[in-house]
Amino acid sequence: LGKHKIDDLCTIIFSSGSTGDPKGVMLTHGNIAANAESTIQAIDPRPKDRLLSILPFFHSFGYTVTLWVPMQVGASTAFHVNPLQAREIGELCKKYQCTIFVSTPTFLRSYLRRCEAGDFASLRILVCGAEKMPPTLAQEFKQKFGVEPLEGYGCTELSPVASVNVPDWQDGSAKQLGNKPGTIGQPIPGVAARIVHRETLRDLSQGQEGLLLMKGANVMKGYLGRDDLTQKKIVDGGWYITGDLAFIDPEGFITITGREERFAKVAGEMVPLEKVEDELHLILKTNDKVCAVTAIPDAKKGERIVVLHLPLPETTPQELWKQLGARGLPNIYVPSQRDFYQVVELPILGSGKLDLKKCKQMAQEVAGGTSE
């Protein structure tokens, strides 16, 4: 009595629910211990390190990496309760000379605008997860603060870390590539990745795009009260279906190309909404989240693309639409000029990610669900 076993439940963390209703993810002691150990092997935290921790514990990235990892190696941690308080976080890093920082791209945008150039000078490792890292954001952050954000990847269902870029290693003429910008890095020790066909789940050749599956001791026990959903997501002897589309290059680096839920079916064709979103931000030359691209039901085409955007002080929706159409995208990727709608703010989750479910609801409210 009173003794925990490795497969006993350790915690239940509810997924962000960015594309649907949140689900209770059951993580065991073995899940958390394995993921903490794998993360330690990947980024090599040491007892003398001090983590700058701003992610909430209800977010799995904050729970495992900023709570359990430093305790495993005897490192210290400087916590701040609100990741949106940029100036205070910059001052905290500088005051305590933090050396490791885990964050998200959304929060980095705020720090880039509001923190002083010397605030993050003590950092040796900065890892970002939870959402896609725009290359221009990483470049601007490195230029101002002298530290390059390294992109990682994970899911609550994976405890959460699955892959990460790490600093390149060099000793004399010997060099090992650890960071490849634009990718989510290589699987961390103890975790395997494979790419399969979206429908048949058969393995695809190296370099082919398909569904990303992950396997390791970090794969969750299951969803709370949803055995049916667990069986759909964990297949073939323990492989977790991430729902992300990706390919793996010859050096083992994984590139995410989209998410299944972030595709719209317009006139029978699959349109990657995130691609359209990225193009809009490139046109606007901004790393801030100014636009959110979603889709709503359409009587003629099945779905139609809607762009929600914040105020555009230096251009107009009409000009933005015109420039999007000139970027060489397939015509079906370009929403109608009438489907650009200004909103007061974009819905953001506590993790910093777009709340895709609320984006769709907002689009339905402003644009309606059917075409004329």
Coordinates of C-alpha atoms in Angstrom, one line a residue:
L1 CA 0.0 0.0 0.0
G2 CA 1.1 3.5 -0.7
K3 CA 3.7 2.5 -3.3
H4 CA 3.4 3.8 -6.8
K5 CA 4.1 1.6 -9.8
I6 CA 5.6 2.9 -13.0
D7 CA 2.3 2.5 -15.0
D8 CA 0.2 4.2 -12.3
L9 CA -1.5 7.5 -13.2
C10 CA 0.7 10.5 -12.4
T11 CA -1.3 13.4 -13.7
I12 CA -4.2 14.3 -16.1
I13 CA -3.5 17.2 -18.4
F14 CA -6.2 18.5 -20.6
S15 CA -5.1 19.1 -24.2
S16 CA -5.4 22.7 -25.4
G17 CA -8.5 21.9 -27.5
S18 CA -7.3 24.2 -30.3
T19 CA -9.2 22.2 -32.9
G20 CA -12.0 20.8 -30.8
D21 CA -13.1 20.0 -27.2
P22 CA -10.2 19.5 -24.7
K23 CA -9.5 15.9 -23.8
G24 CA -8.1 14.6 -20.5
V25 CA -4.7 13.0 -21.3
M26 CA -3.7 10.4 -18.7
L27 CA 0.1 10.4 -18.1
T28 CA 1.8 7.8 -15.9
H29 CA 4.8 8.0 -13.7
G30 CA 6.6 6.1 -16.4
N31 CA 5.6 8.6 -19.1
I32 CA 6.8 11.6 -17.2
A33 CA 10.0 9.9 -16.0
A34 CA 10.9 8.7 -19.5
N35 CA 10.2 12.0 -21.1
A36 CA 12.2 13.9 -18.5
E37 CA 15.2 11.6 -19.0
S38 CA 15.0 11.8 -22.8
T39 CA 14.8 15.6 -22.6
I40 CA 17.8 15.7 -20.3
Q41 CA 19.8 13.5 -22.8
A42 CA 18.7 15.8 -25.6
I43 CA 19.5 19.3 -24.2
D44 CA 21.9 18.4 -21.5
P45 CA 20.8 20.5 -18.5
R46 CA 23.4 20.6 -15.7
P47 CA 23.2 21.3 -11.9
K48 CA 24.7 24.7 -12.4
D49 CA 22.0 25.7 -14.9
R50 CA 19.1 27.9 -14.0
L51 CA 15.9 27.6 -16.0
L52 CA 13.7 30.6 -16.8
S53 CA 10.2 29.1 -16.5
I54 CA 7.1 31.0 -17.6
L55 CA 4.9 28.2 -19.0
P56 CA 1.9 27.1 -16.8
F57 CA 1.8 23.7 -15.3
F58 CA -1.5 22.9 -16.9
H59 CA 0.5 23.0 -20.2
S60 CA 2.4 19.8 -20.6
F61 CA 5.5 21.5 -21.9
G62 CA 5.7 23.6 -18.7
Y63 CA 4.7 20.6 -16.5
T64 CA 7.4 18.2 -17.6
V65 CA 10.3 20.4 -18.8
T66 CA 10.2 23.3 -16.3
L67 CA 9.1 21.3 -13.2
W68 CA 10.5 17.8 -13.4
V69 CA 13.5 18.1 -15.6
P70 CA 15.4 20.6 -13.3
M71 CA 14.6 18.5 -10.3
Q72 CA 16.0 15.5 -12.0
V73 CA 19.4 17.1 -12.5
G74 CA 19.5 19.4 -9.5
A75 CA 19.2 22.6 -11.5
S76 CA 17.5 25.7 -10.1
T77 CA 14.5 27.5 -11.6
A78 CA 13.2 31.1 -11.7
F79 CA 9.4 31.0 -12.2
H80 CA 7.2 33.8 -13.3
V81 CA 3.4 33.4 -13.2
N82 CA 2.5 35.4 -16.3
P83 CA 4.3 34.7 -19.7
L84 CA 2.7 37.8 -21.1
Q85 CA 4.6 40.2 -18.8
A86 CA 7.5 40.6 -21.1
R87 CA 9.5 43.3 -19.3
E88 CA 9.3 41.5 -16.0
I89 CA 10.5 38.3 -17.6
G90 CA 13.4 40.0 -19.3
E91 CA 14.4 41.5 -16.0
L92 CA 14.0 38.2 -14.2
C93 CA 16.3 36.5 -16.7
K94 CA 19.0 39.2 -16.3
K95 CA 18.7 39.3 -12.5
Y96 CA 19.1 35.6 -12.0
Q97 CA 21.4 35.0 -15.0
C98 CA 19.2 32.2 -16.4
T99 CA 20.9 29.8 -18.8
I100 CA 18.0 27.7 -20.2
F101 CA 14.7 29.1 -21.4
V102 CA 11.7 27.2 -22.8
S103 CA 9.0 29.3 -24.4
T104 CA 6.6 29.5 -27.4
P105 CA 6.9 31.7 -30.6
T106 CA 3.9 33.7 -29.5
F107 CA 5.6 34.8 -26.3
L108 CA 8.9 35.4 -28.1
R109 CA 7.2 38.0 -30.3
S110 CA 6.3 40.0 -27.2
Y111 CA 9.8 39.7 -25.7
L112 CA 11.3 40.9 -29.0
R113 CA 9.3 44.1 -28.8
R114 CA 9.5 44.9 -25.2
C115 CA 12.7 43.5 -23.7
E116 CA 16.1 45.0 -23.6
A117 CA 18.9 43.6 -25.8
G118 CA 20.9 42.5 -22.7
D119 CA 18.0 40.8 -20.9
F120 CA 18.7 37.3 -22.4
A121 CA 22.5 37.5 -22.7
S122 CA 23.1 34.8 -20.1
L123 CA 21.1 32.1 -22.0
R124 CA 22.9 29.2 -23.6
I125 CA 19.8 27.3 -24.8
L126 CA 16.4 28.6 -25.9
V127 CA 13.9 26.0 -27.0
C128 CA 10.5 26.8 -28.4
G129 CA 7.5 24.5 -28.9
A130 CA 3.7 24.4 -29.0
E131 CA 3.5 26.0 -32.4
K132 CA 5.4 26.6 -35.6
M133 CA 8.5 28.8 -35.4
P134 CA 8.7 31.4 -38.2
P135 CA 12.3 31.5 -39.5
T136 CA 12.2 35.3 -39.6
L137 CA 11.2 35.4 -35.9
A138 CA 14.2 33.2 -34.9
Q139 CA 16.6 35.4 -37.0
E140 CA 15.3 38.6 -35.5
F141 CA 15.5 37.2 -31.9
K142 CA 19.1 36.1 -32.4
Q143 CA 20.0 39.4 -34.0
K144 CA 18.7 41.4 -31.0
F145 CA 19.5 39.1 -28.1
G146 CA 22.4 36.9 -29.3
V147 CA 20.7 33.6 -28.7
E148 CA 19.0 31.5 -31.4
P149 CA 15.7 29.9 -30.6
L150 CA 15.7 26.2 -31.3
E151 CA 12.5 24.6 -32.5
G152 CA 11.1 21.5 -30.8
Y153 CA 7.9 19.5 -31.1
G154 CA 5.6 17.6 -28.9
C155 CA 2.1 16.8 -27.9
T156 CA 0.3 16.5 -24.6
E157 CA -0.2 12.8 -25.5
L158 CA 3.6 12.4 -25.7
S159 CA 4.3 13.8 -22.2
P160 CA 5.1 16.1 -24.3
V161 CA 8.5 16.3 -25.9
A162 CA 9.1 14.2 -29.1
S163 CA 11.8 16.0 -31.1
V164 CA 14.0 19.0 -30.8
N165 CA 16.8 20.9 -32.5
V166 CA 19.9 21.2 -30.4
P167 CA 23.1 23.3 -30.8
D168 CA 25.6 22.0 -33.3
W169 CA 28.5 20.1 -31.8
Q170 CA 32.1 20.7 -32.9
D171 CA 35.4 19.5 -31.8
G172 CA 38.3 20.5 -34.0
S173 CA 37.4 19.4 -37.5
A174 CA 34.7 17.1 -36.3
K175 CA 31.2 18.5 -36.4
Q176 CA 27.7 17.1 -35.8
L177 CA 24.7 19.0 -37.1
G178 CA 22.1 19.5 -34.3
N179 CA 20.0 22.4 -35.6
K180 CA 18.3 22.7 -39.0
P181 CA 16.1 25.8 -39.0
G182 CA 12.7 25.1 -40.5
T183 CA 12.5 21.6 -39.0
I184 CA 11.4 20.4 -35.6
G185 CA 14.7 18.6 -35.2
Q186 CA 15.4 14.9 -34.6
P187 CA 13.5 12.5 -32.3
I188 CA 14.8 12.7 -28.8
P189 CA 16.5 9.6 -27.3
G190 CA 14.1 6.9 -26.7
V191 CA 11.5 8.2 -29.2
A192 CA 11.0 6.9 -32.7
A193 CA 9.2 8.6 -35.6
R194 CA 7.8 7.2 -38.8
I195 CA 5.8 8.7 -41.8
V196 CA 2.8 6.7 -43.0
H197 CA 0.1 7.1 -45.7
R198 CA -2.8 9.2 -44.4
E199 CA -5.4 6.6 -45.2
T200 CA -3.7 3.2 -45.2
L201 CA -1.1 3.9 -42.5
R202 CA 1.5 2.1 -44.6
D203 CA 5.1 3.3 -44.3
L204 CA 6.2 5.8 -46.9
S205 CA 9.7 6.2 -48.3
Q206 CA 12.1 8.7 -46.9
G207 CA 11.3 12.3 -48.0
Q208 CA 7.6 11.5 -48.7
E209 CA 5.0 13.6 -47.0
G210 CA 2.5 11.7 -44.8
L211 CA 1.1 11.3 -41.3
L212 CA 3.7 11.6 -38.5
L213 CA 3.5 8.8 -35.9
M214 CA 5.6 8.6 -32.7
K215 CA 6.4 5.8 -30.4
G216 CA 8.2 5.6 -27.0
A217 CA 7.8 5.2 -23.3
N218 CA 6.4 8.8 -23.4
V219 CA 3.1 7.8 -25.2
M220 CA 0.2 8.4 -22.9
K221 CA -1.8 5.8 -21.1
G222 CA -4.9 7.1 -22.9
Y223 CA -7.7 9.6 -22.8
L224 CA -9.8 9.9 -19.7
G225 CA -13.1 8.1 -20.2
R226 CA -12.5 7.8 -23.9
D227 CA -11.3 4.3 -24.7
D228 CA -12.8 4.6 -28.1
L229 CA -10.7 7.7 -29.0
T230 CA -7.6 6.1 -27.4
Q231 CA -7.9 3.1 -29.7
K232 CA -8.1 5.4 -32.8
K233 CA -5.0 7.4 -31.8
I234 CA -2.7 4.6 -30.5
V235 CA -2.2 2.0 -33.2
D236 CA 0.1 -0.8 -34.4
G237 CA 1.6 -1.7 -31.0
G238 CA 1.9 1.7 -29.4
W239 CA 2.4 4.2 -32.3
Y240 CA 0.7 7.5 -31.5
I241 CA -1.0 9.3 -34.5
T242 CA 0.0 12.9 -34.1
G243 CA -2.4 14.3 -36.7
D244 CA 0.4 16.3 -38.2
L245 CA 1.7 15.9 -41.8
A246 CA 5.4 15.8 -42.2
F247 CA 8.4 14.3 -43.9
I248 CA 11.8 13.1 -42.6
D249 CA 15.0 14.0 -44.5
P250 CA 18.1 11.8 -44.9
E251 CA 19.7 13.2 -41.8
G252 CA 16.7 12.4 -39.6
F253 CA 15.3 15.9 -39.3
I254 CA 11.5 16.2 -39.3
T255 CA 9.7 18.9 -41.2
I256 CA 6.0 19.6 -40.3
T257 CA 4.1 20.5 -43.5
G258 CA 0.6 20.9 -42.0
R259 CA -2.0 19.6 -39.7
E260 CA -4.9 17.4 -40.8
E261 CA -7.4 19.7 -39.0
R262 CA -5.9 22.7 -40.7
F263 CA -6.9 21.7 -44.2
A264 CA -10.1 22.8 -45.9
K265 CA -11.8 20.9 -48.6
V266 CA -12.8 23.4 -51.2
A267 CA -14.5 22.1 -54.4
G268 CA -13.0 18.7 -53.7
E269 CA -9.4 20.0 -53.3
M270 CA -7.5 20.0 -50.0
V271 CA -6.3 23.6 -49.1
P272 CA -3.6 24.0 -46.4
L273 CA -4.9 26.9 -44.3
E274 CA -1.6 27.3 -42.5
K275 CA 0.2 27.9 -45.8
V276 CA -2.3 30.7 -46.7
E277 CA -1.7 32.2 -43.2
D278 CA 2.1 32.1 -43.6
E279 CA 1.8 33.8 -47.0
L280 CA -0.3 36.6 -45.5
H281 CA 2.2 37.3 -42.8
L282 CA 5.1 37.3 -45.3
I283 CA 3.2 39.9 -47.3
L284 CA 2.7 42.0 -44.1
K285 CA 6.4 41.5 -43.2
T286 CA 5.5 40.8 -39.6
N287 CA 6.2 38.1 -37.0
D288 CA 3.1 39.1 -35.0
K289 CA -0.1 37.1 -35.4
V290 CA -2.2 39.5 -37.5
C291 CA -4.2 37.0 -39.5
A292 CA -6.0 33.7 -38.8
V293 CA -7.2 31.6 -41.7
T294 CA -10.1 29.3 -41.2
A295 CA -12.9 27.7 -43.2
I296 CA -16.6 27.5 -42.9
P297 CA -19.4 25.4 -44.6
D298 CA -20.3 26.5 -48.1
A299 CA -23.3 25.3 -50.0
K300 CA -21.6 25.3 -53.4
K301 CA -18.0 24.4 -52.6
G302 CA -18.3 22.4 -49.5
E303 CA -16.1 24.8 -47.5
R304 CA -14.9 28.4 -48.1
I305 CA -11.8 30.1 -46.7
V306 CA -12.2 33.0 -44.4
V307 CA -9.4 35.4 -43.2
L308 CA -9.8 37.1 -39.8
H309 CA -7.4 39.9 -39.3
L310 CA -6.5 42.6 -36.9
P311 CA -6.5 46.3 -38.0
L312 CA -4.1 46.8 -40.9
P313 CA -2.7 50.4 -40.5
E314 CA -0.3 50.2 -43.5
T315 CA -2.5 48.5 -46.0
T316 CA -6.1 47.5 -46.8
P317 CA -7.8 44.1 -47.0
Q318 CA -8.3 44.7 -50.7
E319 CA -4.6 45.2 -51.2
L320 CA -3.7 42.2 -49.0
W321 CA -6.0 40.1 -51.1
K322 CA -4.5 41.4 -54.3
Q323 CA -1.0 40.6 -53.2
L324 CA -1.9 37.2 -52.0
G325 CA -3.3 36.4 -55.4
A326 CA 0.0 37.5 -57.0
R327 CA 2.2 35.1 -55.0
G328 CA 1.8 32.1 -57.3
L329 CA -0.5 30.1 -55.1
P330 CA -3.2 27.9 -56.7
N331 CA -6.3 29.9 -57.3
I332 CA -8.3 27.7 -55.0
Y333 CA -6.0 28.7 -52.1
V334 CA -7.0 32.4 -52.4
P335 CA -10.1 33.3 -50.5
S336 CA -12.7 35.7 -52.0
Q337 CA -12.0 39.4 -51.5
R338 CA -15.3 39.6 -49.5
D339 CA -14.0 36.9 -47.0
F340 CA -11.5 39.2 -45.3
Y341 CA -13.0 40.3 -41.9
Q342 CA -11.4 42.7 -39.4
V343 CA -11.8 41.6 -35.7
V344 CA -10.8 43.3 -32.5
E345 CA -8.6 40.4 -31.4
L346 CA -7.7 36.9 -32.4
P347 CA -8.6 34.1 -29.9
I348 CA -5.5 32.8 -28.2
L349 CA -5.1 29.8 -25.9
G350 CA -3.1 29.8 -22.6
S351 CA -0.3 28.1 -24.5
G352 CA 0.0 30.9 -26.9
K353 CA -1.5 29.0 -29.8
L354 CA -4.5 30.1 -31.9
D355 CA -7.8 28.8 -30.6
L356 CA -8.8 27.3 -34.0
K357 CA -12.2 26.2 -32.7
K358 CA -13.1 29.8 -31.7
C359 CA -11.6 31.1 -35.0
K360 CA -14.1 29.0 -36.9
Q361 CA -16.9 30.1 -34.6
M362 CA -16.0 33.8 -35.2
A363 CA -15.8 33.2 -38.9
Q364 CA -19.3 31.7 -39.0
E365 CA -20.6 34.7 -37.0
V366 CA -19.1 37.3 -39.3
A367 CA -19.3 35.5 -42.6
G368 CA -22.2 33.1 -42.3
G369 CA -22.1 29.4 -43.2
T370 CA -23.3 29.4 -46.8
S371 CA -22.6 31.1 -50.0
E372 CA -25.0 33.0 -52.1

